[in-house]
Coordinates of C-alpha atoms in Angstrom, one line a residue:
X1 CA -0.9 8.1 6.0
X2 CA 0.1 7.6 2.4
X3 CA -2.2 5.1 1.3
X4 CA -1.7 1.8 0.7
X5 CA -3.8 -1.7 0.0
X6 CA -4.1 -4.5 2.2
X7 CA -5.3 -7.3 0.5
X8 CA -8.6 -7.2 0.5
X9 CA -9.6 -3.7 1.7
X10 CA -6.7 -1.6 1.1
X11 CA -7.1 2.2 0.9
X12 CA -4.2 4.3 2.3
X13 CA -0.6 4.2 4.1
X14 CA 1.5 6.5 5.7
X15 CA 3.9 7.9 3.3
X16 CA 3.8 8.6 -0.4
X17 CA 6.3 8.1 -3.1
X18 CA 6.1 10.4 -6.4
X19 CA 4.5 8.5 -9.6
X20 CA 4.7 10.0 -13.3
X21 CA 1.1 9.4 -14.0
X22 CA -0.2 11.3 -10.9
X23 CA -2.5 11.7 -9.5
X24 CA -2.9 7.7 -9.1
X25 CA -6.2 6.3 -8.7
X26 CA -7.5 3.3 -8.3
X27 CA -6.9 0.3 -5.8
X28 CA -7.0 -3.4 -5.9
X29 CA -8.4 -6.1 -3.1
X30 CA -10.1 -4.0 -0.6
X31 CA -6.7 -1.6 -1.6
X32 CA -6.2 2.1 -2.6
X33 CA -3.9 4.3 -4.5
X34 CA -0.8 6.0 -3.1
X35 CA -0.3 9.3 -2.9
X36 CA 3.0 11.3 -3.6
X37 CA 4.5 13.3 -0.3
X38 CA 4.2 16.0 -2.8
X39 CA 0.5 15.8 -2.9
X40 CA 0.4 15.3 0.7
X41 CA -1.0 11.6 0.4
X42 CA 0.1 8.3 2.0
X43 CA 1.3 5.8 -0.3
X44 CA -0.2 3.1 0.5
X45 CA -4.0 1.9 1.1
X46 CA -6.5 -1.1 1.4
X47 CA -9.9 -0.8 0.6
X48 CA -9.3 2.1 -1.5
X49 CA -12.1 4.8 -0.6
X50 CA -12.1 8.2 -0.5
X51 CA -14.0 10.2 1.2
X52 CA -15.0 14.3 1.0
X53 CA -17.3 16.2 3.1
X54 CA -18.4 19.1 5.1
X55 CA -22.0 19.8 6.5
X56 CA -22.9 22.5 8.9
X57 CA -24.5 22.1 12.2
X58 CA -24.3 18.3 12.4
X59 CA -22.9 18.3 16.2
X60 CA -24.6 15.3 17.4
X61 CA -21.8 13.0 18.5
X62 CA -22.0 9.0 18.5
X63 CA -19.4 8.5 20.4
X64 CA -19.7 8.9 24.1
X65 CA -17.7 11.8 25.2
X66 CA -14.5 11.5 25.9
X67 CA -14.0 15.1 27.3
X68 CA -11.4 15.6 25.3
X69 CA -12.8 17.7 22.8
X70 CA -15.4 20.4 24.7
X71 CA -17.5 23.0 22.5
X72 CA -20.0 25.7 23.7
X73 CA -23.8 24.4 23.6
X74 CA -25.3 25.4 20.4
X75 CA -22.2 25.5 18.5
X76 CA -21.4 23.8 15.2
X77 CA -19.9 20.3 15.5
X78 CA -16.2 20.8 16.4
X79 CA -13.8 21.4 13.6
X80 CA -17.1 23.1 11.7
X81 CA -17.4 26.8 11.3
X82 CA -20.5 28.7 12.1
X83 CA -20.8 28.8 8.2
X84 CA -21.1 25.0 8.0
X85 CA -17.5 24.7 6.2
X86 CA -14.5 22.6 7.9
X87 CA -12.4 24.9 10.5
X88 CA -8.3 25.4 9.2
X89 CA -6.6 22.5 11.3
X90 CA -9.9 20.6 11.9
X91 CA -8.0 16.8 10.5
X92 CA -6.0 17.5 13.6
X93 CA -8.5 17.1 16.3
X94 CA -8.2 13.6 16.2
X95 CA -4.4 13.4 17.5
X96 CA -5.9 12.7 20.9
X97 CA -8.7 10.6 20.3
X98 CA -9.4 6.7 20.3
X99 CA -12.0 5.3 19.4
X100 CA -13.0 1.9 20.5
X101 CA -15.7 -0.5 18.8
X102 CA -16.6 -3.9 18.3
X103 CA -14.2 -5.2 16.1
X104 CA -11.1 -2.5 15.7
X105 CA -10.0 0.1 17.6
X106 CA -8.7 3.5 16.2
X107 CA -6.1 5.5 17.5
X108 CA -3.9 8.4 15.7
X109 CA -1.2 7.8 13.9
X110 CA 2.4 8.1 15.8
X111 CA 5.8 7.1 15.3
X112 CA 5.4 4.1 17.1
X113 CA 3.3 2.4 14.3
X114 CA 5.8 3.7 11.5
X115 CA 7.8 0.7 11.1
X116 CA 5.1 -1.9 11.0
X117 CA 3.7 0.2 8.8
X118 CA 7.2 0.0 7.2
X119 CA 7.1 -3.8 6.8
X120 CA 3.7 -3.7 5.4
X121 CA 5.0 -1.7 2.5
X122 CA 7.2 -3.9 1.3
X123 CA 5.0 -5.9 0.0
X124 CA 4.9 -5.9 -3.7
X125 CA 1.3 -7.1 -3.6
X126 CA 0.4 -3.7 -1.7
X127 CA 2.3 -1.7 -3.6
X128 CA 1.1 -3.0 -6.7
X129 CA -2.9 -2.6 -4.9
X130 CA -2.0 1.3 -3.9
X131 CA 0.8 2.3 -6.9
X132 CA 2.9 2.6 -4.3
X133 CA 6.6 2.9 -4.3
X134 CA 8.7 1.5 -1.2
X135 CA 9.8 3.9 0.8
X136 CA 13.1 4.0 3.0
X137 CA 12.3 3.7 7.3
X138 CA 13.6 7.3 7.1
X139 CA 11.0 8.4 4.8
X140 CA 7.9 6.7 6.7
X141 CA 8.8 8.9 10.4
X142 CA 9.0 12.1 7.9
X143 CA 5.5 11.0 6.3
X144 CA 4.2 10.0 9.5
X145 CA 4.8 13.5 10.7
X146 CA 3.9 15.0 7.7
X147 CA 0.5 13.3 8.0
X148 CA 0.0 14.9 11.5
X149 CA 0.8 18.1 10.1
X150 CA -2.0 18.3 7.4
X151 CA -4.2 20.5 8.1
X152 CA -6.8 18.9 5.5
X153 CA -6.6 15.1 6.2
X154 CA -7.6 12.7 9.2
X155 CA -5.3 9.5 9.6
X156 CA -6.7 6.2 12.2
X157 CA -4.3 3.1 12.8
X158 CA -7.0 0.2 12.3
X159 CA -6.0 -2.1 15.7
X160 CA -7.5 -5.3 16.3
X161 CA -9.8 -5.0 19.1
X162 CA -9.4 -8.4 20.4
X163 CA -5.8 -8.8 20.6
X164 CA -5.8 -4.8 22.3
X165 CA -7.7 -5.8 24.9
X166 CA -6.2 -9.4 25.4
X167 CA -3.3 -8.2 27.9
X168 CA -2.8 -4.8 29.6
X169 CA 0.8 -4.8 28.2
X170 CA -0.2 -5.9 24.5
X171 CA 1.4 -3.3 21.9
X172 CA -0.4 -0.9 19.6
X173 CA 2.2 -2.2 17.4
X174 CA 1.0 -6.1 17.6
X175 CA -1.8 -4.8 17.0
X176 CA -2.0 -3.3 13.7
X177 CA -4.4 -4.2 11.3
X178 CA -4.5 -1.2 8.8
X179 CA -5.9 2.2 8.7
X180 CA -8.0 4.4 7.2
X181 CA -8.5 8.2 6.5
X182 CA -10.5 11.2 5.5
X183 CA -9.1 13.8 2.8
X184 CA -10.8 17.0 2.5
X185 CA -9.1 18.5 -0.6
X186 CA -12.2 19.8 -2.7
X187 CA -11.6 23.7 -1.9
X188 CA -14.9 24.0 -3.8
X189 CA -17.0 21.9 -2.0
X190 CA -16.2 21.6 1.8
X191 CA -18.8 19.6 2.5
X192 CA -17.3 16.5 0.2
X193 CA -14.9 13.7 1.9
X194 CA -12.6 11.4 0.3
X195 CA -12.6 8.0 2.3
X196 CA -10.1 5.4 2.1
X197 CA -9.0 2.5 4.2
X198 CA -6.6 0.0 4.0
X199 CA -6.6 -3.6 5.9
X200 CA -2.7 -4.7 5.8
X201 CA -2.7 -7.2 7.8
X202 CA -3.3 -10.7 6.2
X203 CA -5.1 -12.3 9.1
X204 CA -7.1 -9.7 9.8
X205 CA -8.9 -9.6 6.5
X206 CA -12.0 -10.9 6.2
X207 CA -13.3 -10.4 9.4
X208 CA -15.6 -7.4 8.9
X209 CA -12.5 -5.0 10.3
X210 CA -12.7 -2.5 6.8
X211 CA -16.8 -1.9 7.3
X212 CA -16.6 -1.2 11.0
X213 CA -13.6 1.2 10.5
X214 CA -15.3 3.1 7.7
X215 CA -18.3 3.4 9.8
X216 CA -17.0 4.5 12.4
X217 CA -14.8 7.3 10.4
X218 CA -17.9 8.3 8.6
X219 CA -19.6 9.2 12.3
X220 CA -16.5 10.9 13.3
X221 CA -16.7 13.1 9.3
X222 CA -20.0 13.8 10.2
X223 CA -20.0 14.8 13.5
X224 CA -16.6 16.0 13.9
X225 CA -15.7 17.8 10.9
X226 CA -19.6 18.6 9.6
X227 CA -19.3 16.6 6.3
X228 CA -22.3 15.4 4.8
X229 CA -20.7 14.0 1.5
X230 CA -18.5 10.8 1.1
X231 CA -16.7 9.6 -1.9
X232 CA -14.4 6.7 -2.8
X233 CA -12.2 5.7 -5.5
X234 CA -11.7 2.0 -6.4
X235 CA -10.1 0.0 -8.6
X236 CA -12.3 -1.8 -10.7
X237 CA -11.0 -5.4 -10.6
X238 CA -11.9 -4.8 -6.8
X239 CA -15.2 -6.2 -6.3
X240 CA -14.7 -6.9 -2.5
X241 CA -14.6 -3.5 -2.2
X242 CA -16.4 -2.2 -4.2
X243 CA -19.3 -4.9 -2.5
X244 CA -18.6 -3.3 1.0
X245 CA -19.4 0.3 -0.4
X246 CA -22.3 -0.5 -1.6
X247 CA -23.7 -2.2 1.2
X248 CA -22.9 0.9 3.3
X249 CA -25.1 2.8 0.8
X250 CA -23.1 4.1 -2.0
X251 CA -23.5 4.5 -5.5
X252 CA -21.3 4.5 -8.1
X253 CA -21.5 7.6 -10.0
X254 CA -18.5 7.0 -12.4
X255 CA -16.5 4.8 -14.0
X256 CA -12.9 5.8 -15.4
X257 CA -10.8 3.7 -18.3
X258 CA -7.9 6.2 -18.4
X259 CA -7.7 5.3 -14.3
X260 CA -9.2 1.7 -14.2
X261 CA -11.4 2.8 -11.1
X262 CA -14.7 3.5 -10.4
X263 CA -16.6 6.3 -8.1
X264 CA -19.2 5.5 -5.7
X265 CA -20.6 8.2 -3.5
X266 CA -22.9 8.4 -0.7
X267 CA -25.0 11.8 0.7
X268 CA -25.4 11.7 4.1
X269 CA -29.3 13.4 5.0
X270 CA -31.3 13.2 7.4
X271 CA -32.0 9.4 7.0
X272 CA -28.7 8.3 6.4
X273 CA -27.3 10.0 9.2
X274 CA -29.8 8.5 11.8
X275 CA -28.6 5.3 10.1
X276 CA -25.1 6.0 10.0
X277 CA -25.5 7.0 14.2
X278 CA -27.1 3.9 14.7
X279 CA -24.6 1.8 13.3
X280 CA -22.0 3.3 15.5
X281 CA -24.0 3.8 18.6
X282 CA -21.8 1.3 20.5
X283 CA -18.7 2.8 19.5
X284 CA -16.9 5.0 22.9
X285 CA -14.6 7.7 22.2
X286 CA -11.7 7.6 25.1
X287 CA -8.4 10.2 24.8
X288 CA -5.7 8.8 23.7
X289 CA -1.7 9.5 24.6
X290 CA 0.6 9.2 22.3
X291 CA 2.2 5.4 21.9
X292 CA -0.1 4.5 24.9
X293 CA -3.1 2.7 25.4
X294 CA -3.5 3.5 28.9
X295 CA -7.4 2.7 28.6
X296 CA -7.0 -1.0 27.8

């Protein structure tokens, strides 16, 4: 999705709109920088992270199977090749996954989240947190396709778990709360992820949704698509999110005046990861159909 802020963790949205001082960087409130379609980001984002990374041979999954995904036993973690480095196509294998924790659920982005997503973006507030430009209802469904596309980027809709399991009927729609993604664009380092995430929804900031959806995006990097390396990008006026890095074990690494954003970065060995799996050990990975919620 193009990223895109949501008030207090904002990191990405579906879509992108060009900017003359590209790329953009930075993000405000829990909010990240937008992305131009040209450089295949969203435009919008909450809780501006990014996050980078590829590690060989971490298989071990958090999530209990869903049975959607199968791999030989022995072989790299799916998505991984048997030289450690992130398959071609590997940001798609979550286009028929949900995962379901405490707090949010996450599902992959479809067509039937674009215009919510739509009235999000209109906000000037969120386009001001992401250096976003508003983009036409037209624009989001080609974005929102062009997001499934990408061969090098992995896209969640952040839903409130509460309301999703309230009634059987309930909309992924009503739903919304944000979401949050995983770029893999360093061709020199596969290992490195860019994390961002973005919590749109005013009501459901605040209630720990951001950290549980990084978490759990993290587990799915590591075990999923073998990274071992996580980086975000964040405005510097955005202490909340800055705050919610760092208690997940970043450190900022760099601070940039030309950008007005600072780099925090996490490595992911042996320890971390243990800690990272525990922190997501409750989390169940179910498959998913597209604009349904048929496991609710």
């Amino acid at each position: 999705m193009r990223p895109r802020p949501a008030a207090t963790l904002a990191v990405r949205a579906p879509g992108g709109a060009q900017r003359a001082d590209w790329p953009p960087r930075g993000g405000g409130t829990g909010i990240g920088p937008r992305r131009p379609p040209s450089a295949g980001r969203k435009r919008g984002r909450s809780t501006s992270a990014r996050v980078r990374g590829g590690a060989a041979g971490l298989g071990t999954r958090p999530f209990a199977g869903s049975g959607c995904e199968r791999s030989r036993p022995g072989s790299p973690a799916v998505g991984v090749t048997e030289e450690g480095g992130p398959r071609a196509g590997a940001m798609r294998l979550n286009e028929n996954v949900l995962l379901l924790g405490k707090k949010v659920v996450l599902v992959p982005y479809t067509s039937e989240h674009v215009p919510r997503y739509h009235e999000w973006m209109k906000s000037e507030e969120l386009q001001r947190l992401t250096a976003s430009e508003p983009l036409t209802l037209e624009q989001e469904y080609s974005m929102q396709q062009s997001w499934l596309e990408d061969a090098d980027k992995c896209t969640f809709i952040v839903l409130d778990a509460e309301k999703w399991q309230a009634q059987p009927s309930t909309t992924e729609e009503s739903c919304m709360a944000g979401d949050v993604n995983l770029f893999l664009t360093n061709v020199g380092d596969p290992s490195l992820g860019e994390i961002e995430v973005m919590i749109a929804e005013p009501s459901c900031r605040g209630k720990g949704f951001g950290t549980e959806s990084v978490l759990m995006m993290m587990s799915y990097g590591v075990t999923k698509l073998g990274l071992t390396k996580f980086e975000a990008k964040i405005g510097q006026g955005n202490e909340p999110s800055i705050r919610m890095f760092q208690k997940l074990h970043f450190e900022q690494v760099a601070v940039s005046s030309v950008f007005q954003e600072v780099t925090l970065r996490l490595t992911v060995n042996e320890h971390e990861r243990q800690w990272l799996l525990e922190q997501t050990s409750h989390v169940e990975e179910k498959c998913y159909r597209d604009g349904s919620s048929e496991s609710h």
